[in-house]
Structures are given as structure tokens and as C-alpha cells.
XYZ file of C-alpha atoms in Angstrom:
167
model
C -9.242 52.709 -94.217
C -8.761 49.344 -95.909
C -4.973 49.888 -96.064
C -4.848 50.600 -92.332
C -6.768 47.395 -91.565
C -4.472 45.324 -93.812
C -1.368 46.920 -92.244
C -2.738 46.247 -88.757
C -3.408 42.576 -89.581
C 0.017 42.210 -91.231
C 1.721 43.774 -88.220
C -0.160 41.489 -85.820
C 0.739 38.419 -87.906
C 4.408 39.413 -88.029
C 4.408 39.969 -84.298
C 2.951 36.508 -83.661
C 5.372 34.808 -86.069
C 8.353 36.670 -84.663
C 7.337 35.665 -81.191
C 7.662 32.020 -82.206
C 5.416 30.880 -79.357
C 2.891 28.127 -79.783
C -0.690 28.862 -78.756
C -0.226 26.470 -75.819
C 2.855 28.334 -74.603
C 1.082 31.687 -74.871
C -1.954 30.300 -73.021
C 0.250 28.862 -70.266
C 2.093 32.178 -69.913
C -1.205 34.059 -69.693
C -2.590 31.624 -67.112
C 0.554 31.839 -64.966
C 0.604 35.632 -65.211
C -3.089 35.831 -64.298
C -2.720 33.543 -61.274
C 0.570 34.934 -59.941
C 0.547 38.532 -61.119
C 4.034 37.988 -62.527
C 5.336 37.760 -66.084
C 6.065 34.193 -67.200
C 8.018 32.665 -70.067
C 7.103 29.091 -71.049
C 9.331 27.142 -73.453
C 7.858 23.751 -74.283
C 10.905 22.783 -76.382
C 13.221 22.610 -73.399
C 10.535 22.168 -70.718
C 11.327 25.373 -68.851
C 9.196 28.001 -67.164
C 10.678 31.306 -66.025
C 8.688 33.509 -63.695
C 9.789 37.109 -63.082
C 8.992 38.312 -59.556
C 9.878 41.374 -57.503
C 12.526 39.261 -55.738
C 14.090 37.946 -58.960
C 13.551 35.142 -61.434
C 12.298 31.657 -60.672
C 13.375 29.100 -63.279
C 11.803 25.652 -63.375
C 12.518 22.722 -65.666
C 11.254 19.157 -65.775
C 11.240 16.182 -68.055
C 13.746 15.397 -70.770
C 14.938 19.001 -71.004
C 15.742 19.305 -67.300
C 19.381 19.991 -66.505
C 21.380 20.717 -63.424
C 21.332 24.522 -62.995
C 24.617 26.226 -63.908
C 24.619 27.764 -60.414
C 24.566 24.329 -58.719
C 27.327 24.449 -56.060
C 30.413 22.331 -56.753
C 30.692 21.346 -53.076
C 27.295 19.603 -52.884
C 27.049 15.842 -53.388
C 26.020 14.372 -56.713
C 26.062 10.627 -57.432
C 28.290 9.359 -60.257
C 25.391 8.605 -62.591
C 22.083 10.426 -62.453
C 19.256 11.856 -64.506
C 17.828 15.256 -63.610
C 14.060 14.902 -63.309
C 13.354 18.493 -62.314
C 15.025 21.637 -61.078
C 13.895 24.936 -59.651
C 16.200 27.896 -59.233
C 15.098 30.988 -57.320
C 16.767 33.778 -55.383
C 18.538 32.136 -52.461
C 17.556 28.533 -53.211
C 17.880 25.583 -55.561
C 15.675 22.484 -55.556
C 16.734 19.523 -57.690
C 15.228 16.066 -58.103
C 17.454 13.315 -59.490
C 17.008 9.673 -60.405
C 19.956 7.347 -59.831
C 20.788 3.667 -59.442
C 22.298 1.938 -56.442
C 21.485 1.083 -52.878
C 20.088 3.838 -50.701
C 22.417 3.093 -47.765
C 25.540 3.203 -49.954
C 24.438 6.410 -51.697
C 23.648 8.088 -48.357
C 27.055 7.019 -47.013
C 28.785 8.450 -50.108
C 26.841 11.680 -49.706
C 27.839 12.008 -46.053
C 31.517 11.447 -46.835
C 31.461 13.913 -49.719
C 29.685 16.621 -47.754
C 32.058 16.251 -44.772
C 35.099 16.369 -47.073
C 33.739 19.631 -48.530
C 33.421 21.228 -45.080
C 29.688 20.702 -44.524
C 28.541 19.876 -40.973
C 25.622 17.524 -40.441
C 22.945 19.234 -38.333
C 20.055 16.776 -38.614
C 19.368 13.292 -39.915
C 16.263 11.161 -40.031
C 15.523 7.729 -41.436
C 11.838 6.819 -41.626
C 12.483 3.365 -43.063
C 15.070 1.418 -45.017
C 13.619 3.123 -48.114
C 13.723 6.754 -46.968
C 16.408 8.965 -45.451
C 16.995 12.713 -45.086
C 20.041 14.606 -43.841
C 20.547 18.345 -43.382
C 23.994 19.907 -43.652
C 25.177 23.441 -42.911
C 28.167 25.401 -44.139
C 28.747 29.116 -43.613
C 25.472 30.829 -44.574
C 24.079 27.848 -46.529
C 22.102 24.718 -45.773
C 21.695 21.611 -47.900
C 18.975 19.027 -47.426
C 19.804 15.690 -49.043
C 16.971 13.172 -49.182
C 16.872 9.667 -50.622
C 13.927 7.390 -51.298
C 13.817 4.033 -53.017
C 11.313 3.640 -55.856
C 11.485 0.251 -57.533
C 14.949 -0.268 -59.014
C 15.954 3.373 -58.692
C 16.679 5.837 -55.945
C 15.206 9.326 -55.986
C 17.566 11.975 -54.670
C 16.217 15.337 -53.610
C 18.591 18.250 -53.063
C 17.535 21.573 -51.550
C 20.241 24.188 -51.176
C 19.403 27.466 -49.470
C 21.464 30.569 -48.842
C 20.501 32.836 -45.974
C 19.663 36.253 -47.341
C 21.312 39.216 -45.656
C 18.828 41.454 -43.882
């Protein structure tokens, strides 16, 4: 009986070590799974969370480890210099938050020129103030919402790209 207990403990320890997850990561995964009913993978090293749903995976990243998703479309505007603050990739949509330098009006003008040159058609635009602007573009079965807001010396750029799912 003692050998079985020791083998069970050894197996459990090996499983935990092989997993390589910190207690915080395992707790976060358990909390996400309990609240969503979906399996989650939390990686604190690169700041990512992956959630497996019936519709596919949702991948989120924020902080220093955040990167532009590999699936980010080449025909959507990006400023010359930027830092990715967060990204979320899910079936049919991407949401990215960037930090950049410059003047909001000039960045919005560059975005409009780039999007038009790539075949996007502007369908809606709204400017709440000199510090906030949003424009929606459409192309084929996709839409792209490009929003700018000034925060101190930087400009926050939000990009939401959606693809219409076939019914």
C-alpha cells in the first residue's frame, strides 16, 4: 500500500512539474474555465490567454508580450511606429489597441489615404472632438473600424476588423 501511495505522489509531482504552470496560471485557468465553461490556457510569460470555445479559439494578449496577430490583414492601416498594447483574435474578428506618436488629424488622414489605396470604402465617420475620431471602412465581406484618441503625448489607435461569417 505504501508503494502505491509513493508512486501516486511521484506521478502527481511529475505531472505538475511537466506542466510547467505556476500556481497563479493554474488558478487563472480554473477561474476562467469555471466562469465561461470553456477550457483556458494562461501564459504569464508572454501575457497571453487562449480560450477554446465551440466556435473556435479566442486569443488575447496584453502588456509587454502583446504582438500584432499573425493573421492581421496586410491591407489595414498601421502607423509607421507603434507599440501593441493589446490584441484579441477570435473567429471572424480581430481587435487591436496600439499606442503611437503624432498628431491625431495627421494620423487619421494617413489612415484614410492608406485604406482608400487598398480598396476600402469609407461607410461612416464621426469626430466627437479634436481628441477623438472614428471611421468605419468596408471591403468585400469585411469591415474595419479605425478609432483614434489623444492621451497626453500619445495617440491611442483602436482597430477592429470583422469578417462576415457565411450562413
